[in-house]
Coordinates of C-alpha atoms in Angstrom, one line a residue:
M14 CA -47.1 -4.2 10.5
R15 CA -45.6 -3.1 7.1
L16 CA -45.0 -6.3 5.1
S17 CA -42.2 -6.4 2.8
P18 CA -42.2 -9.8 1.3
Q19 CA -40.1 -9.6 -0.9
R20 CA -37.3 -8.7 0.9
R21 CA -37.5 -12.2 2.5
G22 CA -35.7 -15.7 1.3
V23 CA -37.9 -17.8 0.6
T24 CA -38.3 -19.3 -3.5
A25 CA -41.2 -20.8 -5.4
V26 CA -38.7 -22.8 -6.2
A27 CA -37.7 -23.9 -2.9
L28 CA -40.6 -24.2 -1.5
L29 CA -41.5 -27.1 -3.9
A30 CA -38.3 -29.1 -3.7
S31 CA -38.6 -29.0 -0.2
L32 CA -41.9 -30.6 -0.6
G33 CA -39.9 -33.5 -2.8
M34 CA -42.3 -33.9 -5.2
V35 CA -43.4 -32.9 -8.8
L36 CA -46.8 -31.4 -8.8
S37 CA -49.0 -33.0 -11.1
G38 CA -52.2 -32.2 -12.7
C39 CA -51.0 -28.6 -13.8
S40 CA -52.6 -27.5 -17.5
G41 CA -49.8 -26.4 -19.6
G42 CA -52.1 -22.9 -20.3
G43 CA -52.8 -19.9 -17.9
G44 CA -51.0 -21.5 -14.5
G45 CA -52.9 -24.7 -14.3
G46 CA -53.4 -26.5 -10.5
T47 CA -56.9 -27.9 -11.6
N48 CA -57.9 -30.2 -8.9
D49 CA -61.4 -32.2 -8.6
L50 CA -61.9 -31.0 -5.2
T51 CA -65.7 -29.2 -4.8
A52 CA -67.5 -26.5 -2.6
P53 CA -69.6 -28.9 -0.1
G54 CA -73.3 -27.7 -0.1
A55 CA -75.0 -25.9 2.9
E56 CA -76.9 -29.3 3.7
V57 CA -74.0 -30.5 5.5
L58 CA -74.5 -28.0 8.3
E59 CA -77.7 -29.8 9.1
G60 CA -78.2 -31.8 11.8
L61 CA -74.6 -31.0 13.7
D62 CA -73.8 -32.3 17.0
E63 CA -71.5 -29.8 17.9
A64 CA -70.0 -26.9 15.9
V65 CA -67.8 -27.1 13.3
R66 CA -63.7 -25.9 14.3
V67 CA -62.4 -23.5 11.5
E68 CA -58.5 -22.8 11.6
F69 CA -57.8 -19.5 10.0
W70 CA -53.9 -19.2 9.4
H71 CA -53.0 -15.8 9.0
S72 CA -50.4 -13.2 8.6
M73 CA -52.4 -10.1 10.3
D74 CA -51.0 -8.6 13.6
A75 CA -50.9 -5.3 16.0
T76 CA -54.0 -3.0 14.9
N77 CA -54.8 -5.1 12.0
G78 CA -54.4 -8.3 14.1
Q79 CA -56.8 -7.0 16.6
V80 CA -59.4 -6.0 14.0
L81 CA -59.5 -9.3 12.0
N82 CA -60.0 -10.9 15.8
G83 CA -62.6 -8.5 16.2
L84 CA -65.0 -9.9 13.0
I85 CA -64.1 -13.7 14.2
E86 CA -65.9 -13.3 17.5
D87 CA -68.7 -11.7 15.7
F88 CA -69.3 -14.5 12.7
N89 CA -68.8 -16.5 15.8
A90 CA -71.1 -15.4 18.1
Q91 CA -73.7 -15.2 14.8
N92 CA -73.3 -18.7 14.5
E93 CA -72.8 -20.1 18.4
G94 CA -73.2 -23.8 18.5
R95 CA -72.7 -24.0 15.1
I96 CA -69.4 -23.1 13.8
E97 CA -66.4 -21.7 15.8
V98 CA -63.7 -20.0 14.2
T99 CA -60.1 -19.9 15.8
G100 CA -57.7 -17.6 14.3
S101 CA -53.8 -18.2 13.9
F102 CA -51.1 -15.7 13.3
Q103 CA -48.2 -17.5 11.3
G104 CA -45.9 -14.6 11.1
D105 CA -45.3 -12.5 7.8
Y106 CA -46.5 -13.5 4.3
D107 CA -43.7 -15.6 3.7
E108 CA -43.6 -17.2 7.5
A109 CA -47.1 -18.3 6.5
L110 CA -46.3 -18.9 3.5
A111 CA -43.3 -21.7 4.2
S112 CA -46.0 -22.9 7.7
H113 CA -48.5 -24.0 5.1
R114 CA -46.1 -26.0 3.0
A115 CA -45.0 -27.7 6.2
A116 CA -48.7 -28.2 7.1
I117 CA -49.0 -29.5 3.0
Q118 CA -46.1 -32.4 4.0
Q119 CA -47.8 -32.9 7.3
G120 CA -50.6 -33.3 6.0
E121 CA -52.3 -31.1 8.3
T122 CA -52.9 -27.6 6.9
A123 CA -55.4 -25.1 8.8
E124 CA -59.1 -25.2 6.7
I125 CA -58.4 -21.6 5.8
S126 CA -54.8 -20.1 5.1
Q127 CA -54.3 -16.4 4.1
I128 CA -51.2 -16.5 1.2
Y129 CA -49.9 -13.2 -0.2
D130 CA -50.0 -12.3 -3.9
L131 CA -46.8 -14.1 -4.8
G132 CA -48.1 -17.6 -3.6
T133 CA -50.8 -17.4 -5.9
Q134 CA -49.1 -19.7 -8.6
F135 CA -47.4 -22.3 -5.7
M136 CA -50.8 -21.8 -4.2
I137 CA -52.5 -23.2 -7.3
D138 CA -50.2 -25.7 -8.2
S139 CA -50.1 -27.2 -4.8
G140 CA -53.7 -28.9 -5.9
Q141 CA -54.7 -28.4 -2.3
T142 CA -57.2 -25.9 -2.2
V143 CA -61.4 -26.0 -3.3
P144 CA -61.0 -23.5 -6.1
A145 CA -63.4 -20.2 -4.8
Q146 CA -65.2 -20.5 -8.7
S147 CA -66.5 -24.0 -7.1
F148 CA -68.3 -22.0 -4.3
V149 CA -69.1 -19.5 -6.5
D150 CA -70.9 -21.8 -9.0
A151 CA -72.4 -24.0 -6.5
D152 CA -74.5 -21.6 -4.1
G153 CA -75.0 -18.8 -7.2
Y154 CA -72.8 -16.5 -5.1
D155 CA -72.7 -13.1 -6.5
T156 CA -69.8 -11.3 -7.4
G157 CA -71.2 -8.3 -8.7
A158 CA -69.7 -6.2 -5.3
I159 CA -66.7 -7.3 -5.3
E160 CA -63.9 -4.9 -6.7
P161 CA -63.5 -6.0 -10.2
A162 CA -59.9 -4.9 -10.3
L163 CA -59.5 -7.8 -7.2
L164 CA -61.5 -10.6 -9.7
N165 CA -58.9 -9.9 -12.1
Y166 CA -55.8 -10.3 -10.6
F167 CA -57.3 -13.9 -9.0
T168 CA -58.7 -15.0 -11.4
V169 CA -56.8 -17.8 -14.0
E170 CA -58.1 -19.5 -17.1
E171 CA -61.4 -17.8 -16.5
E172 CA -62.0 -19.2 -13.2
L173 CA -61.9 -17.3 -9.2
R174 CA -59.0 -19.1 -7.8
S175 CA -59.1 -17.7 -4.2
F176 CA -61.3 -14.3 -2.0
P177 CA -60.1 -11.2 -2.3
F178 CA -59.2 -10.1 1.8
N179 CA -56.7 -8.0 2.7
N180 CA -55.4 -6.0 -0.8
S181 CA -54.0 -2.4 -1.5
T182 CA -52.6 -0.3 -4.3
P183 CA -49.9 1.9 -4.5
L184 CA -50.8 6.2 -4.3
M185 CA -49.1 8.8 -5.1
Y186 CA -48.5 11.2 -1.6
I187 CA -47.8 14.7 -1.0
N188 CA -46.5 17.2 0.9
R189 CA -49.9 19.7 0.9
D190 CA -48.1 22.3 2.7
A191 CA -44.8 22.4 0.6
F192 CA -47.3 22.4 -2.5
E193 CA -49.4 25.7 -1.2
E194 CA -45.2 27.2 -0.3
A195 CA -44.3 26.3 -4.1
G196 CA -46.9 28.0 -5.3
L197 CA -48.6 24.8 -6.5
D198 CA -52.4 23.4 -6.1
P199 CA -52.5 19.9 -4.1
D200 CA -55.4 19.5 -5.2
S201 CA -54.0 19.0 -8.7
P202 CA -51.0 16.8 -8.4
P203 CA -48.7 15.6 -10.9
T204 CA -49.9 12.8 -13.2
D205 CA -46.7 11.2 -14.5
L206 CA -42.9 11.4 -14.6
A207 CA -42.6 15.0 -16.7
G208 CA -45.1 16.6 -14.1
I209 CA -43.4 15.2 -11.0
R210 CA -39.7 16.7 -12.7
E211 CA -42.1 19.9 -12.8
A212 CA -43.4 19.7 -9.9
A213 CA -39.7 18.8 -8.0
E214 CA -38.0 21.7 -9.7
A215 CA -40.6 23.6 -7.5
L216 CA -40.8 21.8 -4.3
T217 CA -36.9 21.1 -3.7
V218 CA -35.6 24.0 -1.3
R219 CA -31.4 24.5 -0.5
D220 CA -30.1 26.6 2.3
D221 CA -28.0 29.1 2.3
D222 CA -24.7 27.0 1.4
G223 CA -26.9 25.4 -1.5
T224 CA -27.6 22.2 0.2
V225 CA -30.8 20.7 -0.7
V226 CA -32.9 20.3 3.1
Q227 CA -35.7 19.4 1.1
Y228 CA -36.3 17.2 -2.5
G229 CA -39.1 17.0 -4.5
F230 CA -39.3 13.6 -4.9
G231 CA -37.7 10.1 -3.1
A232 CA -39.2 6.8 -3.2
A233 CA -37.8 3.4 -2.5
V234 CA -36.8 1.1 -5.7
Y235 CA -39.3 -1.1 -5.0
G236 CA -40.0 -4.5 -7.4
W237 CA -43.5 -3.9 -7.0
F238 CA -43.7 -0.1 -8.7
V239 CA -42.4 -1.8 -12.0
E240 CA -45.2 -3.9 -11.8
Q241 CA -47.3 -1.3 -11.7
F242 CA -45.8 1.6 -13.9
M243 CA -46.0 -1.4 -16.6
A244 CA -49.5 -1.8 -15.9
R245 CA -50.6 1.5 -16.5
A246 CA -48.2 1.8 -19.4
G247 CA -50.5 -1.1 -20.8
A248 CA -47.4 -3.4 -20.8
P249 CA -47.1 -7.1 -19.3
Y250 CA -44.2 -8.1 -16.8
C251 CA -44.0 -11.5 -18.1
D252 CA -45.2 -13.1 -21.3
S253 CA -48.2 -15.4 -22.4
A254 CA -50.6 -13.1 -21.6
N255 CA -48.9 -12.3 -18.1
G256 CA -49.0 -16.3 -17.4
R257 CA -52.9 -15.9 -18.2
S258 CA -52.8 -17.8 -21.6
G259 CA -49.8 -20.2 -21.4
R260 CA -47.1 -20.8 -18.9
A261 CA -44.4 -18.0 -18.6
T262 CA -41.1 -18.5 -19.9
E263 CA -39.7 -15.1 -19.3
V264 CA -40.1 -11.5 -17.4
L265 CA -40.5 -8.1 -19.7
F266 CA -39.7 -5.8 -17.6
D267 CA -36.6 -4.2 -19.7
D268 CA -38.9 -3.3 -21.7
P269 CA -38.7 0.3 -23.1
K270 CA -41.0 2.0 -20.6
V271 CA -39.2 0.5 -17.6
V272 CA -35.9 1.4 -19.5
E273 CA -37.7 5.0 -19.5
L274 CA -38.5 5.4 -16.1
V275 CA -35.0 4.0 -14.9
E276 CA -33.9 6.6 -16.6
W277 CA -35.6 9.4 -15.3
W278 CA -35.6 8.5 -11.8
G279 CA -31.3 8.6 -12.4
D280 CA -31.3 12.0 -13.7
M281 CA -34.2 13.3 -10.8
I282 CA -31.1 11.8 -8.4
D283 CA -28.5 13.4 -10.3
D284 CA -30.3 17.3 -10.9
E285 CA -30.8 16.6 -6.9
L286 CA -35.0 16.7 -7.4
A287 CA -34.7 13.6 -5.7
V288 CA -33.4 12.2 -2.8
Q289 CA -31.5 8.8 -3.7
I290 CA -33.8 6.4 -0.8
G291 CA -31.9 2.7 -2.0
R292 CA -34.4 -0.5 -1.9
N293 CA -35.4 -0.3 1.7
T294 CA -38.9 0.8 2.0
D295 CA -39.3 2.2 5.2
D296 CA -36.2 4.5 4.5
G297 CA -38.7 5.0 1.6
Q298 CA -41.7 6.8 4.3
A299 CA -39.0 8.4 6.4
A300 CA -37.8 10.5 3.9
F301 CA -41.5 11.6 3.3
T302 CA -42.8 12.1 7.0
S303 CA -39.9 13.7 8.0
G304 CA -40.8 16.4 5.3
R305 CA -37.6 15.6 3.1
A306 CA -39.0 14.4 0.5
A307 CA -41.9 16.2 -1.2
M308 CA -43.6 13.8 -3.3
T309 CA -43.7 10.1 -3.0
L310 CA -45.4 6.2 -3.7
E311 CA -46.2 3.8 -1.3
S312 CA -49.1 1.6 -1.1
T313 CA -52.8 2.6 0.9
G314 CA -51.6 0.8 3.9
A315 CA -49.2 3.5 4.6
L316 CA -51.2 6.1 4.3
G317 CA -52.8 5.6 8.1
G318 CA -49.3 6.2 9.3
F319 CA -47.9 8.7 7.6
I320 CA -51.4 10.7 8.6
E321 CA -50.1 9.9 12.2
Q322 CA -46.4 10.6 11.7
S323 CA -46.4 13.7 9.8
D324 CA -46.1 17.7 10.8
F325 CA -48.0 18.7 7.6
E326 CA -50.9 17.5 5.9
V327 CA -50.9 14.5 3.3
G328 CA -52.5 14.2 0.0
A329 CA -52.7 12.0 -2.3
G330 CA -53.0 11.3 -5.6
Y331 CA -53.1 8.6 -8.4
F332 CA -50.1 6.1 -9.1
P333 CA -48.2 8.2 -11.6
L334 CA -48.2 7.5 -15.7
V335 CA -44.7 6.7 -16.9
A336 CA -46.2 9.7 -19.8
A337 CA -49.3 11.3 -20.2
D338 CA -51.0 8.8 -22.8
D339 CA -50.8 6.2 -20.8
P340 CA -54.0 4.1 -20.3
G341 CA -53.5 3.2 -17.0
G342 CA -54.1 0.9 -14.9
S343 CA -53.0 -0.5 -11.2
I344 CA -52.2 -3.5 -10.1
I345 CA -53.6 -4.9 -6.8
G346 CA -51.2 -6.3 -3.4
G347 CA -51.5 -7.9 -0.4
A348 CA -53.0 -11.5 0.0
S349 CA -56.3 -13.5 -0.4
L350 CA -58.1 -16.8 1.3
W351 CA -57.7 -20.3 0.7
I352 CA -60.3 -22.5 1.9
N353 CA -58.0 -26.3 1.6
G354 CA -60.1 -29.0 0.5
E355 CA -57.5 -31.8 0.7
G356 CA -57.3 -33.8 4.2
H357 CA -61.0 -31.2 5.5
T358 CA -64.0 -33.1 5.7
D359 CA -66.9 -31.6 3.7
E360 CA -68.3 -30.1 6.7
E361 CA -65.0 -27.9 7.9
V362 CA -65.0 -27.1 3.8
R363 CA -68.7 -25.8 4.0
A364 CA -68.1 -23.7 7.3
S365 CA -65.2 -22.2 5.8
W366 CA -67.0 -20.8 3.3
E367 CA -69.8 -19.6 5.4
F368 CA -66.7 -17.8 7.7
V369 CA -65.2 -16.1 4.4
Q370 CA -68.8 -15.1 3.1
Y371 CA -68.9 -12.8 6.4
L372 CA -65.8 -12.1 5.4
L373 CA -66.8 -10.8 2.2
T374 CA -70.4 -8.5 3.3
P375 CA -70.8 -5.1 3.1
E376 CA -71.2 -5.2 7.0
A377 CA -68.0 -6.3 7.3
Q378 CA -65.9 -5.1 5.1
S379 CA -67.0 -1.7 6.1
V380 CA -65.5 -2.4 9.5
W381 CA -62.3 -3.7 7.8
H382 CA -61.8 -1.0 5.5
A383 CA -61.8 1.6 8.1
G384 CA -60.0 -0.3 11.0
T385 CA -57.2 -1.1 8.7
G386 CA -56.8 0.8 5.9
Y387 CA -57.3 -2.1 3.5
L388 CA -59.4 -1.8 0.7
A389 CA -62.8 -2.9 0.8
V390 CA -63.1 -5.6 -0.6
N391 CA -66.7 -5.4 -1.5
T392 CA -67.1 -2.2 -2.6
E393 CA -70.4 -1.4 -1.0
G394 CA -68.5 -2.0 2.1
Y395 CA -67.3 2.1 1.5
D396 CA -71.1 3.0 2.4
G397 CA -71.1 1.0 6.2
P398 CA -70.9 3.4 8.9
E399 CA -67.9 3.1 9.7
A400 CA -66.0 3.6 6.5
S401 CA -68.5 6.8 6.0
A402 CA -67.1 8.1 8.7
R403 CA -63.2 7.1 7.8
A404 CA -63.4 8.8 4.5
E405 CA -65.5 12.2 6.2
E406 CA -62.2 12.4 8.1
F407 CA -59.6 11.2 5.6
P408 CA -61.2 12.0 2.6
Q409 CA -57.3 10.4 0.6
F410 CA -59.0 7.0 1.8
A411 CA -61.4 7.7 -1.4
V412 CA -58.2 8.5 -3.8
A413 CA -57.4 4.4 -3.5
A414 CA -60.9 3.2 -4.5
N415 CA -61.1 5.9 -7.0
Q416 CA -58.0 4.4 -8.4
L417 CA -59.2 0.7 -8.9
A418 CA -62.2 1.9 -10.1
D419 CA -61.0 3.9 -13.3
S420 CA -58.4 1.0 -13.9
E421 CA -58.0 -0.9 -17.0
I422 CA -59.5 -4.1 -16.4
D423 CA -57.7 -6.7 -18.9
E424 CA -54.7 -9.3 -18.3
N425 CA -51.6 -6.2 -17.7
T426 CA -53.8 -5.3 -15.1
A427 CA -54.3 -8.3 -13.6
G428 CA -50.8 -9.2 -12.9
C429 CA -48.0 -11.6 -13.6
M430 CA -49.1 -15.2 -12.9
M431 CA -45.9 -17.1 -12.0
G432 CA -44.5 -19.1 -9.6
V433 CA -41.1 -17.6 -9.0
M434 CA -42.3 -13.8 -8.3
S435 CA -40.8 -13.3 -5.4
E436 CA -37.3 -13.8 -7.5
A437 CA -38.5 -11.7 -10.5
R438 CA -39.5 -8.7 -8.0
V439 CA -36.0 -8.5 -6.2
A440 CA -34.3 -8.9 -9.9
A441 CA -36.1 -5.4 -10.9
E442 CA -34.5 -4.2 -7.8
E443 CA -31.5 -5.1 -8.4
G444 CA -31.3 -3.9 -12.1
W445 CA -32.6 -1.1 -11.3
E446 CA -30.3 0.1 -8.7
T447 CA -28.0 -1.0 -10.6
A448 CA -28.4 1.5 -12.9
L449 CA -29.0 4.0 -10.2
T450 CA -25.4 3.0 -8.6
S451 CA -22.8 2.5 -11.6
D452 CA -22.1 3.0 -15.0
T453 CA -24.4 0.2 -16.0
P454 CA -26.5 1.8 -18.6
A455 CA -30.1 1.3 -17.4
D456 CA -31.4 -0.8 -20.4
E457 CA -28.7 -3.3 -20.6
A458 CA -29.0 -3.3 -16.6
M459 CA -32.6 -4.6 -16.5
A460 CA -31.9 -6.6 -19.5
N461 CA -29.1 -8.3 -17.5
A462 CA -31.6 -8.9 -14.9
A463 CA -34.9 -9.8 -16.5
E464 CA -32.0 -12.8 -18.3
G465 CA -31.0 -13.4 -14.6
V466 CA -35.0 -14.5 -13.7
R467 CA -34.9 -17.4 -16.4
T468 CA -33.2 -20.2 -15.2
P469 CA -35.6 -20.3 -11.9
I470 CA -38.7 -19.4 -14.1
T471 CA -37.4 -22.6 -16.2
E472 CA -36.5 -24.6 -13.4
Y473 CA -40.5 -24.0 -12.3
N474 CA -42.2 -24.7 -14.8
E475 CA -40.2 -28.3 -14.7
S476 CA -41.0 -28.9 -11.5
V477 CA -44.8 -28.5 -12.0
A478 CA -44.7 -30.4 -15.4
E479 CA -47.1 -32.6 -16.3

């Protein structure tokens, strides 16, 4: 399933308002939400009379859901009579977060909740979960094999808050056949905006009437990409060190780097080197697979579909830099696993942790990566038989792992931690699209969009104030 959570209407402010409460216990630095829920030890599962039942709410369906169900069945078989996990599909990411919100109101949360990245601050502020760091510390769990960029994102105030699971990063995809026909090297795709423009000039094809039949470039106006370009430029998306040293009070996507990006994008469209897609990511994917655009930007999650749906050989390269001298970096997307503590027994909490540990093993991650295309959270999973076979068949999948391995690890690549990230992404898209479709200059459009997020940020921060 192709999830585009930023398209939907659930906002962090609305979530809090509908809870009918002001969340307390939130520290001023780094986003707060600290509570006294702690991880029970393994001894609570000794001498059980019956298996501990764990309900796992998630947003994986279709192929991803089938792979996840297989992992659940394998775990249950290994823990027969001790732990029994039941997976429960809750709809897309926003629907799953709404279900979790309603469950908090009713005092009936699942033992484990899969929540997308935009919900991270809300989950911390809700105070319902046992912080992931508590399990790590209690067991001396070694996170050394977990992808550092993922740990970086889900760590707030030097504590790991949730466990990464289904995560991805964006790449640049190219039509290798078109590259060869244009005399370009498909093994060396462009790495920055100037390089993309130069390649697009060679890749753009017109018919006898001068009508463009193949554009050099085309991608959706997607808010996630703004975060990516800023991270790769070493620029924070929001203040307070991307919300990591204190509550974010403003977004910074009117940064000169973003303005440069938006102006470049508009020039590419005006010069008929890029097809104008709009904000629909499905349209961006279709432009690439149909051959209408020879280069595009998309998540690693799109690679499998690109390979299956395209009549040409698909290549992959690192997500581009705005300028060649930018430091580089990458922000992840996807979701993580939260173990609910409030209202659950020590046995249920511990059993949930046992299952999460299983999902993070190299063996499970090899199956997960090979079956879904998501990153292997445990990097040792790439060496597993399933992942190795997939890499041999589709070497493009190694690009994402290499990009993360080469990424700068700092607060800029950690991503902005803010309670209204969903609204911020939509606002960034709206400003970007305004600059492309009107006479509003890029700097003005992005500044107006950033200013429009100020009130939601303030309202959210006030709602969780001590």
